PDB file of C-alpha atoms in Angstrom:
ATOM      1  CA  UNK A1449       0.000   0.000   0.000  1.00 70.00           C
ATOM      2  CA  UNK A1450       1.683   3.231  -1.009  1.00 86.00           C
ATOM      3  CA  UNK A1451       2.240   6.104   1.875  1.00 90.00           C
ATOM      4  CA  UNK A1452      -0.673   8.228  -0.095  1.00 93.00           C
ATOM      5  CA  UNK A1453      -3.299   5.559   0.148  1.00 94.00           C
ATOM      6  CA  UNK A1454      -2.286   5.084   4.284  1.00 94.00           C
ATOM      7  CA  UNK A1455      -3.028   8.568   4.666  1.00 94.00           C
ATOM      8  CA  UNK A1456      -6.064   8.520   2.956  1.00 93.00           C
ATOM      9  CA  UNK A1457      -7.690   5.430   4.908  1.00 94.00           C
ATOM     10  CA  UNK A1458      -6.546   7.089   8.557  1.00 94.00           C
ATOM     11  CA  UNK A1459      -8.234   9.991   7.548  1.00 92.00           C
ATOM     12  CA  UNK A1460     -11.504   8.394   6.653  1.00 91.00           C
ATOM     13  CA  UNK A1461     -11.024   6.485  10.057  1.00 91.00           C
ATOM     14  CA  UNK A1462     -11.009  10.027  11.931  1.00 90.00           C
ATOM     15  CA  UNK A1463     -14.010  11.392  12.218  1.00 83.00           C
ATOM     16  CA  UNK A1464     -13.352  14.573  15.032  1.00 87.00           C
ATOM     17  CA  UNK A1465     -11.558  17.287  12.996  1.00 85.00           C
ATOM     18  CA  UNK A1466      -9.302  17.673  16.176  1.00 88.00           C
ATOM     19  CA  UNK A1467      -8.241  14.115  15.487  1.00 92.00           C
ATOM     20  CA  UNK A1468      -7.335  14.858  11.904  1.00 90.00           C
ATOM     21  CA  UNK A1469      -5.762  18.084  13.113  1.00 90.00           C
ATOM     22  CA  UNK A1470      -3.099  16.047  15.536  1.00 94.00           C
ATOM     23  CA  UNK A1471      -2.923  13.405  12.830  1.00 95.00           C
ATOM     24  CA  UNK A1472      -1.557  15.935  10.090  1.00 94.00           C
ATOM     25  CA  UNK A1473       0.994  17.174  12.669  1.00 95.00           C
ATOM     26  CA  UNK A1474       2.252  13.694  13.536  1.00 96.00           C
ATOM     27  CA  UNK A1475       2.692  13.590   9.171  1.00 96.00           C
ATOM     28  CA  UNK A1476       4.549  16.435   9.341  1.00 95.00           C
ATOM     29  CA  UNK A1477       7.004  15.396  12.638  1.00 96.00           C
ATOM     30  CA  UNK A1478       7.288  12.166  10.489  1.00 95.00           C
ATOM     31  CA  UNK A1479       9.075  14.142   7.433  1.00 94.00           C
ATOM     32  CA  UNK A1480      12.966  13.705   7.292  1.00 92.00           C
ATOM     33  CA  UNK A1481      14.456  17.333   8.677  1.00 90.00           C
ATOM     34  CA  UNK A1482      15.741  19.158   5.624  1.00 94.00           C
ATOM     35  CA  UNK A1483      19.636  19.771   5.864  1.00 95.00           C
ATOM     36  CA  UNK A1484      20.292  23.677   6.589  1.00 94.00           C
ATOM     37  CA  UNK A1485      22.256  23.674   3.085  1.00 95.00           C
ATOM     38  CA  UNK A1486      18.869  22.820   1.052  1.00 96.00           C
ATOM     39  CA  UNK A1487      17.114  25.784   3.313  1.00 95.00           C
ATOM     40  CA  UNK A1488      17.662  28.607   1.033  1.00 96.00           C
ATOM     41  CA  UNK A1489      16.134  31.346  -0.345  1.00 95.00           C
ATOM     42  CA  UNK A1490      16.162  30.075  -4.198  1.00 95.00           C
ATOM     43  CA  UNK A1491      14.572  26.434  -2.485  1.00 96.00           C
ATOM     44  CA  UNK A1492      11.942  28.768  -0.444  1.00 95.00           C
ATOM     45  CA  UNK A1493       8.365  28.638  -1.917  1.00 94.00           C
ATOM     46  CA  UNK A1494       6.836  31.982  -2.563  1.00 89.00           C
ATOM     47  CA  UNK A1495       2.908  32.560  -1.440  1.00 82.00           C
ATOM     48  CA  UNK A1496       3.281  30.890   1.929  1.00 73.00           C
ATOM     49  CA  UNK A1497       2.691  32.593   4.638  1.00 78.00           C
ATOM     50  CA  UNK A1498       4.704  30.284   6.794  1.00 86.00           C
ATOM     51  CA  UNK A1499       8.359  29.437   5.196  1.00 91.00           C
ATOM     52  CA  UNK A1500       8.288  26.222   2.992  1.00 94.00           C
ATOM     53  CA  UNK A1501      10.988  25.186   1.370  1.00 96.00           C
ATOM     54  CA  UNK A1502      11.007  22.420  -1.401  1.00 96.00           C
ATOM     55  CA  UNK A1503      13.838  20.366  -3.465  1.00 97.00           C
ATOM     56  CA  UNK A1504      12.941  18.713  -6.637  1.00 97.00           C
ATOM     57  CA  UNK A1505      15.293  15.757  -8.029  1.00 95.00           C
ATOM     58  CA  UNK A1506      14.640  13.101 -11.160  1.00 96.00           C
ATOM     59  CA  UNK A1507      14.970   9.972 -11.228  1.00 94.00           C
ATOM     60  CA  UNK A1508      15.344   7.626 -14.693  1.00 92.00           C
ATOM     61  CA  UNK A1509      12.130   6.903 -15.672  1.00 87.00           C
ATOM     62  CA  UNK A1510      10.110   6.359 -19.054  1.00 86.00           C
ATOM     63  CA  UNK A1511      11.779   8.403 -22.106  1.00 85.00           C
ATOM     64  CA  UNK A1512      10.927  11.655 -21.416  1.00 87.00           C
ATOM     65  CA  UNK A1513       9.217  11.366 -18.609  1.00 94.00           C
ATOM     66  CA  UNK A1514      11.309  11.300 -15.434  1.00 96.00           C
ATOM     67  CA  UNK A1515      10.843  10.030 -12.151  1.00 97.00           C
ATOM     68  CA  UNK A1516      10.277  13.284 -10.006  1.00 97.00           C
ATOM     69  CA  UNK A1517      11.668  13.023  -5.814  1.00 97.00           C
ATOM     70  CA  UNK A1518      10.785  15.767  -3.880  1.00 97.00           C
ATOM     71  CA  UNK A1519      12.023  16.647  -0.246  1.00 96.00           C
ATOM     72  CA  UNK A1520      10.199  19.312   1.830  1.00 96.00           C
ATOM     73  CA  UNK A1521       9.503  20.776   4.859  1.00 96.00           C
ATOM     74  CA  UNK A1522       8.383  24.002   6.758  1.00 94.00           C
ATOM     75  CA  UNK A1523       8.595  26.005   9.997  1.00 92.00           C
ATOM     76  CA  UNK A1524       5.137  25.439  10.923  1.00 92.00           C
ATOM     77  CA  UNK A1525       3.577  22.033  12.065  1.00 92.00           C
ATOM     78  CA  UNK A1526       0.100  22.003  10.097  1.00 90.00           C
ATOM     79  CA  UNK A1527       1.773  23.358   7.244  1.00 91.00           C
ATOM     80  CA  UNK A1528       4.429  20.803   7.503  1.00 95.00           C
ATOM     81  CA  UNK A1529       1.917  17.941   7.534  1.00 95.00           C
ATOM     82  CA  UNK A1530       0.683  19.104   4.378  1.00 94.00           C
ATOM     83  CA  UNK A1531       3.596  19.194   2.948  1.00 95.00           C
ATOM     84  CA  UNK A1532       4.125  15.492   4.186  1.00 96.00           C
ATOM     85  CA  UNK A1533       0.742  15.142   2.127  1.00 96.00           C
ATOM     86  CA  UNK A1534       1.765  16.745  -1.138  1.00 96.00           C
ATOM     87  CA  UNK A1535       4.911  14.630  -1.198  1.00 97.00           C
ATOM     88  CA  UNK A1536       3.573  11.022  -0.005  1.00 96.00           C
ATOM     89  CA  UNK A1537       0.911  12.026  -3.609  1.00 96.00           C
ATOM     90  CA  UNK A1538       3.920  13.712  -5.891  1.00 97.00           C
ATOM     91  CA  UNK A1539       6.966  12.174  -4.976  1.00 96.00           C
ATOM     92  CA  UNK A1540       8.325   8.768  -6.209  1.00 95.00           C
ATOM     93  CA  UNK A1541       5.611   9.845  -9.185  1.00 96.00           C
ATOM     94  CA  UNK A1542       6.515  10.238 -13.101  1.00 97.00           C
ATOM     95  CA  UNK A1543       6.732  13.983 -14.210  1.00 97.00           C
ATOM     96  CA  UNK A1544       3.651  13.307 -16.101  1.00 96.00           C
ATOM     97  CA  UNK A1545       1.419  12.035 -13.399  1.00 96.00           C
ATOM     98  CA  UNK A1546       2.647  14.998 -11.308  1.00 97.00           C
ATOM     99  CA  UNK A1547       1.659  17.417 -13.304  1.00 96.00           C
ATOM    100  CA  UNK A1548      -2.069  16.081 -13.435  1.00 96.00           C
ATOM    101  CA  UNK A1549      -1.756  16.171  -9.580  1.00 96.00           C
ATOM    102  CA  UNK A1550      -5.173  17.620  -8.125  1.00 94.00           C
ATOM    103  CA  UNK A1551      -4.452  19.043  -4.687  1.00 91.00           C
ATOM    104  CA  UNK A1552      -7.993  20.282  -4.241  1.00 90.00           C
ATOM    105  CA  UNK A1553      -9.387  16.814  -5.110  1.00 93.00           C
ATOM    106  CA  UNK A1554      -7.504  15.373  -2.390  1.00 93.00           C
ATOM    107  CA  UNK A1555      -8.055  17.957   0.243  1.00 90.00           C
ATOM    108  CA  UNK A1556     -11.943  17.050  -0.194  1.00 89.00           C
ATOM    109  CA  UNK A1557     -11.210  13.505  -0.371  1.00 90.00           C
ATOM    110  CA  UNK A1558      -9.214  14.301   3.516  1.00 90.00           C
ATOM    111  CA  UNK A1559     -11.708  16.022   4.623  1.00 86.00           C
ATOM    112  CA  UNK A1560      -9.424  19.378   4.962  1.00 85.00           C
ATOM    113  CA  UNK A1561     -10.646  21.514   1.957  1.00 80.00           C
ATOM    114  CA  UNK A1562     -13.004  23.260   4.131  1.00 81.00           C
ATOM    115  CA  UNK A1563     -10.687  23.282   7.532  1.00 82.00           C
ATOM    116  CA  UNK A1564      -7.908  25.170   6.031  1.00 83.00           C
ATOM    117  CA  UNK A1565      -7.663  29.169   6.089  1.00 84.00           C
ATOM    118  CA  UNK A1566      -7.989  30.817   2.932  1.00 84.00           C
ATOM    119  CA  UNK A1567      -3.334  31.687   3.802  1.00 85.00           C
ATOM    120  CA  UNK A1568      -2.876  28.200   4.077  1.00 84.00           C
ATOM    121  CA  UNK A1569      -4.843  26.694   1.364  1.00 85.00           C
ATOM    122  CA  UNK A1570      -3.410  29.206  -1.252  1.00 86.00           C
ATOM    123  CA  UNK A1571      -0.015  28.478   0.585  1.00 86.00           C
ATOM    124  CA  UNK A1572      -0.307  25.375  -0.175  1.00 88.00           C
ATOM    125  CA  UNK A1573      -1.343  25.851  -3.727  1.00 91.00           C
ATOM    126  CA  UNK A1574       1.351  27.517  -4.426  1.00 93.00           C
ATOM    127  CA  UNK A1575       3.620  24.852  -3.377  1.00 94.00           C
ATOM    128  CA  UNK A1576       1.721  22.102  -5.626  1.00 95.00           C
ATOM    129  CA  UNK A1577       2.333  25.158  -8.505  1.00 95.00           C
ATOM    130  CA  UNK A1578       5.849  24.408  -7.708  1.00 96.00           C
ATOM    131  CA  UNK A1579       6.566  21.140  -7.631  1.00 97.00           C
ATOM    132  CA  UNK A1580       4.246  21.045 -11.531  1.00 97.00           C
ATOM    133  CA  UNK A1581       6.541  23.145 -12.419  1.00 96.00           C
ATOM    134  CA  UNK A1582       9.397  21.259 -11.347  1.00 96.00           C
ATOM    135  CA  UNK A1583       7.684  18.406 -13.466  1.00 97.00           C
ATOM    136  CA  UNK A1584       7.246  20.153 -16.339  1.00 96.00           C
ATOM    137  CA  UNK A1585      10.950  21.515 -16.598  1.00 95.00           C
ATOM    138  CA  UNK A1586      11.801  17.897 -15.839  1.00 95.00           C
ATOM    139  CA  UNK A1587       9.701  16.468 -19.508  1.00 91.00           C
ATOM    140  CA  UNK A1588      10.939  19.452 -21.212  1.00 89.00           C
ATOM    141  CA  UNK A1589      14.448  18.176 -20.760  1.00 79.00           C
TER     142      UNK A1589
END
């Protein structure tokens, strides 16, 4: 069972938002700490409110369409478990299938669409905006 679809079934097991809440901080304290050399400014994700920092790598995969790895993390614990989130869907993923990625499909399908502030969720967007892009640079060659 792949790291996404665990996610996914302990959130439908978690009713009580509060529940979900501590659960998406225990993803986050569960991401490997990013080494102070990846933390900089150029690896910083712009539109987040809190600071969010994100590394794209490839991967052989199909001709022209790389495996994408991505390593993130952030100063803040919710926003940390989402990143935890974004990278059990994207990372590990071919450049192609990351690009379809559907972050708002997901959200709803947690149960978190309507539990994050308007900051967050476009944080958040902004990171998935990222890490397409990353893809797409990555197919492009």
């Amino acid at each position: 069972m792949s790291k996404l679809q665990t996610i996914i079934d302990d959130f439908e097991y978690l009713e009580d938002w509060e529940d979900r809440y501590r659960y998406l901080i225990e993803i986050g304290k569960a991401l490997p700490d990013m080494p102070e050399e990846d933390r900089t400014e150029d690896n910083k994700v712009k539109g987040c409110a809190s600071q969010v920092w994100l590394v794209a790598e490839t991967k052989p995969g199909e001709a022209g369409d790389p495996t994408m790895v991505f390593r993130g993390d952030s100063d803040a614990h919710i926003v940390r478990g989402l990143v935890g989130i974004v990278l059990a869907a994207t990372s590990e993923q071919s450049a192609s299938d990351v690009e379809k990625f559907d972050e708002a499909a997901l959200l709803a399908k947690l149960g978190l669409g309507e539990h994050l502030t308007p900051q967050r969720a476009n944080g958040l967007h902004a990171m998935v905006m990222r890490i397409k892009a990353h893809a797409a640079a990555a197919r492009a060659g």
